[in-house]
mmCIF file with all atom_site columns, C-alpha atoms in Angstrom:
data_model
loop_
_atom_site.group_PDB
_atom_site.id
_atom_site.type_symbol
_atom_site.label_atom_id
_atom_site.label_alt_id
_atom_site.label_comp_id
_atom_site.label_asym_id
_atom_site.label_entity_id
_atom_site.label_seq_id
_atom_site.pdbx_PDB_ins_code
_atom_site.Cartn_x
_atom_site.Cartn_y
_atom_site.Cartn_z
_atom_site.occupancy
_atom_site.B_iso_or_equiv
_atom_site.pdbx_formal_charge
_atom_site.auth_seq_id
_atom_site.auth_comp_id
_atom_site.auth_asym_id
_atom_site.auth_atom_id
_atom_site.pdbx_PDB_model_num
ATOM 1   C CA . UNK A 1 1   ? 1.364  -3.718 -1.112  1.00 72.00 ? 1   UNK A CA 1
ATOM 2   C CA . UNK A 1 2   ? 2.196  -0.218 -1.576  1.00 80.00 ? 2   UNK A CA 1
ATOM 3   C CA . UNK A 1 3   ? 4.982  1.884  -3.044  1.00 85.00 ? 3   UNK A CA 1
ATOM 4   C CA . UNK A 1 4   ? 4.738  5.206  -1.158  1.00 91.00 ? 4   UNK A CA 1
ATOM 5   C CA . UNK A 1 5   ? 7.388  7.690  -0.332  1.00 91.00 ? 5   UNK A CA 1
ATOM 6   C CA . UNK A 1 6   ? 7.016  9.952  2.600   1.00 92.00 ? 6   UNK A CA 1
ATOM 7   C CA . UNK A 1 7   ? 9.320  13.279 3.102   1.00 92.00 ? 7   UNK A CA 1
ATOM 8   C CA . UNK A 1 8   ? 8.641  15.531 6.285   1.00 92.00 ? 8   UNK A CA 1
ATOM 9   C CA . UNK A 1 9   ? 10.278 18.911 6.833   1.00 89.00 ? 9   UNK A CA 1
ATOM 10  C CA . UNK A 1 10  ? 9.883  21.380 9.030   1.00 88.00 ? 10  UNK A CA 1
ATOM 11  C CA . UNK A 1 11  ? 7.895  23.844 6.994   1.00 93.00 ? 11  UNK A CA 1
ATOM 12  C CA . UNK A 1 12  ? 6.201  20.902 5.021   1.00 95.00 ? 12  UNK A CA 1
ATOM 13  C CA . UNK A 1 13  ? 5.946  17.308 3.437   1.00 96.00 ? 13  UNK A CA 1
ATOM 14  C CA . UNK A 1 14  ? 5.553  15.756 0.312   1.00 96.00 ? 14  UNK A CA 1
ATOM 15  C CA . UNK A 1 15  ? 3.815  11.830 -0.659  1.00 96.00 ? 15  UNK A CA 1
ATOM 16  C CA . UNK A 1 16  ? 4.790  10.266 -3.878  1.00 92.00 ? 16  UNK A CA 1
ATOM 17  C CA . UNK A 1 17  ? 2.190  7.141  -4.033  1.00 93.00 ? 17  UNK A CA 1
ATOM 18  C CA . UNK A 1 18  ? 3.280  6.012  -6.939  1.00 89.00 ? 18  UNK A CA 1
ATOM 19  C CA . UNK A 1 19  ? 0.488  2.817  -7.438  1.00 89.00 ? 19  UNK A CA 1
ATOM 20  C CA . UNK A 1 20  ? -2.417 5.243  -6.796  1.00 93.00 ? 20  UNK A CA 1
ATOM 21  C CA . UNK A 1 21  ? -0.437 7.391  -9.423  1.00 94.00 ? 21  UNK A CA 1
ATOM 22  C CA . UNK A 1 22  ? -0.438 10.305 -6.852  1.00 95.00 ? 22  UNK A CA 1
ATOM 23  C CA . UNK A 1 23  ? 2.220  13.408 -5.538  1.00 95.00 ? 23  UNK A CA 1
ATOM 24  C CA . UNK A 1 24  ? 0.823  15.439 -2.909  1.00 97.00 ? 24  UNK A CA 1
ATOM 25  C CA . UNK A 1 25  ? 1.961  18.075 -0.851  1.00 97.00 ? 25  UNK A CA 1
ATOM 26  C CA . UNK A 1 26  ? 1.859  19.976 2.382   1.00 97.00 ? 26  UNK A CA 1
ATOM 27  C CA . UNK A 1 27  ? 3.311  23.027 4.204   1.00 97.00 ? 27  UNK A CA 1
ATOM 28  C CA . UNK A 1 28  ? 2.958  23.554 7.973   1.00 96.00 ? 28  UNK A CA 1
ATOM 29  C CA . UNK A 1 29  ? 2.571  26.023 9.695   1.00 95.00 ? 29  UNK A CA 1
ATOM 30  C CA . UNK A 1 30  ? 1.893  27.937 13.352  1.00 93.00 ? 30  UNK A CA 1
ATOM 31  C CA . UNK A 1 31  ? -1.538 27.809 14.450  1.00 92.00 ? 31  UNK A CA 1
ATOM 32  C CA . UNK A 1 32  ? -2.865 29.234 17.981  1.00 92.00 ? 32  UNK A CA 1
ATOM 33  C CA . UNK A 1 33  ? -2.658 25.505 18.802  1.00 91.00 ? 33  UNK A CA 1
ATOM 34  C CA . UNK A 1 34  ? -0.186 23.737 17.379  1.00 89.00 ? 34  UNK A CA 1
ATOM 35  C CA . UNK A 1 35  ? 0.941  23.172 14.159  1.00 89.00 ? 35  UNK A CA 1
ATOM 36  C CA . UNK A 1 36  ? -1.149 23.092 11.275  1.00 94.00 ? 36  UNK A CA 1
ATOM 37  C CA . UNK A 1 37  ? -0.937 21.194 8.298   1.00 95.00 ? 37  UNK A CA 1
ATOM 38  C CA . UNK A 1 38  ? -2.064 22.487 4.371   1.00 96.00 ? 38  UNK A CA 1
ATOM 39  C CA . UNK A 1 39  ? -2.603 20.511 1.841   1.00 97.00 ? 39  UNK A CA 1
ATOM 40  C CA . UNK A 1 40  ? -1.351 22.371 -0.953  1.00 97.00 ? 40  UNK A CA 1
ATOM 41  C CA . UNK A 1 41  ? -1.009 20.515 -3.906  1.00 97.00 ? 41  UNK A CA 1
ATOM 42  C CA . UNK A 1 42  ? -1.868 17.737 -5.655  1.00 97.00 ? 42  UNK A CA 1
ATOM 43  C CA . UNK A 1 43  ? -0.270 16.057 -9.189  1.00 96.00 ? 43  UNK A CA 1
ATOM 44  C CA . UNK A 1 44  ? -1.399 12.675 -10.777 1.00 95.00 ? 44  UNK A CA 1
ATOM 45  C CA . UNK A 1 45  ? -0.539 11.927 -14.415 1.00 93.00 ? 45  UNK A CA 1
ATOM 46  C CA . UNK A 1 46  ? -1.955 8.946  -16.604 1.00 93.00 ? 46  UNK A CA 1
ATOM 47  C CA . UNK A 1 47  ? -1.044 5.422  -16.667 1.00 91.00 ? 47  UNK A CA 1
ATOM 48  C CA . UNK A 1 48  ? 0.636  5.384  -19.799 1.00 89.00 ? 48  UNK A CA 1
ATOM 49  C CA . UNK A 1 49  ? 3.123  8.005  -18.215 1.00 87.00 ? 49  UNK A CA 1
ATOM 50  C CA . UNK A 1 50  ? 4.017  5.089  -15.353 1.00 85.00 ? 50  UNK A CA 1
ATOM 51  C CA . UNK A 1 51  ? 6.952  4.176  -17.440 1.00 80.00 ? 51  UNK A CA 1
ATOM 52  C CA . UNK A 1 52  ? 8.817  8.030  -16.760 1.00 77.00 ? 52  UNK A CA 1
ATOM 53  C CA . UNK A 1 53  ? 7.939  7.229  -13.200 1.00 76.00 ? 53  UNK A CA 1
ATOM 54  C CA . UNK A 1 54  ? 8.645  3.936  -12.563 1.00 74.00 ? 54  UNK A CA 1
ATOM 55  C CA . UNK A 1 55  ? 12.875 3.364  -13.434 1.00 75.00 ? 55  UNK A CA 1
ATOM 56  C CA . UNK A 1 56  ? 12.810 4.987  -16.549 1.00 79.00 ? 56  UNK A CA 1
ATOM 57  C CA . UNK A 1 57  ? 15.819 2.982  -18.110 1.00 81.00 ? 57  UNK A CA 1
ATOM 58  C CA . UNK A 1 58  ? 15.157 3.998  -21.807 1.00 83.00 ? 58  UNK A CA 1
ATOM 59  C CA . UNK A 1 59  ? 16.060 7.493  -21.419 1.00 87.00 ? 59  UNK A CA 1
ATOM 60  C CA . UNK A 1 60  ? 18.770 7.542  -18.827 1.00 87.00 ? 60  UNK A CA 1
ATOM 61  C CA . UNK A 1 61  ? 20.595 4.930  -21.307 1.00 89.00 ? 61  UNK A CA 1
ATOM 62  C CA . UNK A 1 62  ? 19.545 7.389  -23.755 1.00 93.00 ? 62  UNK A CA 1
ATOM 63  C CA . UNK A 1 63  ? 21.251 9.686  -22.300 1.00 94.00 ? 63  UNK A CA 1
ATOM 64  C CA . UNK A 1 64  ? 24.420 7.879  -21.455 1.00 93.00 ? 64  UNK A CA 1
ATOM 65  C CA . UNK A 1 65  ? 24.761 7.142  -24.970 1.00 95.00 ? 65  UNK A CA 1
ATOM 66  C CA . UNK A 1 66  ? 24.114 11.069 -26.338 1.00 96.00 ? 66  UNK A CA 1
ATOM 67  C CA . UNK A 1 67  ? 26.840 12.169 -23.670 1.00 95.00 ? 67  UNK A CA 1
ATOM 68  C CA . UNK A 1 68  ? 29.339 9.716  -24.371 1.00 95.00 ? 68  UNK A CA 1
ATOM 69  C CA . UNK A 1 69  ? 28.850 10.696 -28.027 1.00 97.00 ? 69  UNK A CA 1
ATOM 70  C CA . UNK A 1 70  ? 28.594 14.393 -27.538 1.00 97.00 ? 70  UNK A CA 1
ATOM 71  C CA . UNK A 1 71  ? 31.806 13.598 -25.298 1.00 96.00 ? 71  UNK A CA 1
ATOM 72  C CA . UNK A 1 72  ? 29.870 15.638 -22.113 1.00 96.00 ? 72  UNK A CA 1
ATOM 73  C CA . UNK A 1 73  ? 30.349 14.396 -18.601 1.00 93.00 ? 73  UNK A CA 1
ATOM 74  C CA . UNK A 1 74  ? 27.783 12.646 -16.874 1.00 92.00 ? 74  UNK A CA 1
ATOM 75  C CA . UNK A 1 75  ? 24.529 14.295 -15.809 1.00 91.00 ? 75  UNK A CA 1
ATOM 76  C CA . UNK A 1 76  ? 25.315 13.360 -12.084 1.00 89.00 ? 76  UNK A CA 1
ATOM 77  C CA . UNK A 1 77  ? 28.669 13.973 -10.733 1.00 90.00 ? 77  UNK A CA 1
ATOM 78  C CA . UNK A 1 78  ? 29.890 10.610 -9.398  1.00 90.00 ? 78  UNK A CA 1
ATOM 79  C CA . UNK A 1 79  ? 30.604 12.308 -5.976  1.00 92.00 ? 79  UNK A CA 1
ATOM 80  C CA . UNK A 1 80  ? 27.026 12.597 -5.522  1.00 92.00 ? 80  UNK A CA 1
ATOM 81  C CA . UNK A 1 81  ? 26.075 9.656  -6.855  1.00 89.00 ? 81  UNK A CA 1
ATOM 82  C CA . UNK A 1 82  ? 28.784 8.097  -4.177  1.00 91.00 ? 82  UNK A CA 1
ATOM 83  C CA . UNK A 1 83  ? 26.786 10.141 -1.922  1.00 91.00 ? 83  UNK A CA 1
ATOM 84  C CA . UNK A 1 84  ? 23.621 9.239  -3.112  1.00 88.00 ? 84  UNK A CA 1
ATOM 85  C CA . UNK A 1 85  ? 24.360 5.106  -2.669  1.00 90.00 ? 85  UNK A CA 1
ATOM 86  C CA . UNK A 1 86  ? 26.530 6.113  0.916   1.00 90.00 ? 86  UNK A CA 1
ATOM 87  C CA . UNK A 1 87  ? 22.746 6.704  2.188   1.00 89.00 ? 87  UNK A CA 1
ATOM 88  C CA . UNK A 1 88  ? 20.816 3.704  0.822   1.00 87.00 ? 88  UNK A CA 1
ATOM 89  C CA . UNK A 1 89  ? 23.317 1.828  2.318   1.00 90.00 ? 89  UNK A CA 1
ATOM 90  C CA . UNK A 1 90  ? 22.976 3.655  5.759   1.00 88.00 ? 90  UNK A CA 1
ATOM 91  C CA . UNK A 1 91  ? 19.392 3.611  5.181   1.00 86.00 ? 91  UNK A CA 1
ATOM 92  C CA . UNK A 1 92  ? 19.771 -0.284 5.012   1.00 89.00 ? 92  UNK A CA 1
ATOM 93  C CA . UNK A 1 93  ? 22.240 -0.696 7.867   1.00 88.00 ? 93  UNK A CA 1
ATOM 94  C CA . UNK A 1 94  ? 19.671 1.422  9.933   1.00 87.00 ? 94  UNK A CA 1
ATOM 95  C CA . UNK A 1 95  ? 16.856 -0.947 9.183   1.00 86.00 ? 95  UNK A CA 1
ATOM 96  C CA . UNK A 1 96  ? 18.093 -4.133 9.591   1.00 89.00 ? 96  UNK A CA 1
ATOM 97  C CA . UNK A 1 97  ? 19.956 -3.291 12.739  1.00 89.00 ? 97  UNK A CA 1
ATOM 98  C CA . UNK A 1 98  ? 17.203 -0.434 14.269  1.00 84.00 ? 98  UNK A CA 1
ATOM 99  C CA . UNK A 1 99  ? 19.842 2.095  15.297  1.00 83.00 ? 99  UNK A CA 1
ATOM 100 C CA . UNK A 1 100 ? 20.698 5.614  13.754  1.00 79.00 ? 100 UNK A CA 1
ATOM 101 C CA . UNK A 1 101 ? 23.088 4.968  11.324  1.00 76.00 ? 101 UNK A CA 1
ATOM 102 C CA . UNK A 1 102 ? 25.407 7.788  9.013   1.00 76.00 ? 102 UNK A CA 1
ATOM 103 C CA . UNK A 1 103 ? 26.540 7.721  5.481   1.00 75.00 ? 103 UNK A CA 1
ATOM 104 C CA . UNK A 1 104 ? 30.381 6.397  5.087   1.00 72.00 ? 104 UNK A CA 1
ATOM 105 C CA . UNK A 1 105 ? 31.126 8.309  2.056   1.00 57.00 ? 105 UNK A CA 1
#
């Protein structure tokens, strides 16, 4: 079982493993035979940090509450948390049904 994330761009990538408590990452670049790969840094923090990293749901509803008392607007603008969901839910349709799928919002 793992719970990895994987981003590749064009000029580089970046690995959250989040079990082996691990963020690495990489920047490409043009070598006289290809592309070459760097690995250019690499973060780990402790296991009593696991609960910032793993849904941290004490301090966003921290948050909520301080805002809503403060009367400030939310720290994500619901358009791009709209957004946001629009591509888990693309991501989703993709998976299940193996074709390239867009965002609806």
């Amino acid at each position: 079982h793992e719970l990895r994330y994987l981003i590749t761009g064009t000029k580089g990538a970046m690995e959250t493993d989040l079990f082996r408590r691990r963020l690495r990452r990489w920047e490409f670049s043009d070598g006289p035979k290809g592309l070459l790969s760097h690995l250019v840094e690499t973060k780990t923090w402790p296991e009593e940090e696991d609960h910032f990293v793993f849904h941290n749901t004490t301090d966003q509803a921290r948050d909520v509450v301080r805002r809503v008392a403060e009367g400030l607007p939310p720290a994500i603008e619901p358009r791009d948390a709209l957004a946001t969901m629009a591509a888990v839910e693309a991501t989703e349709r993709a998976t299940e049904s193996r074709e390239i799928t867009t965002p609806s919002a």
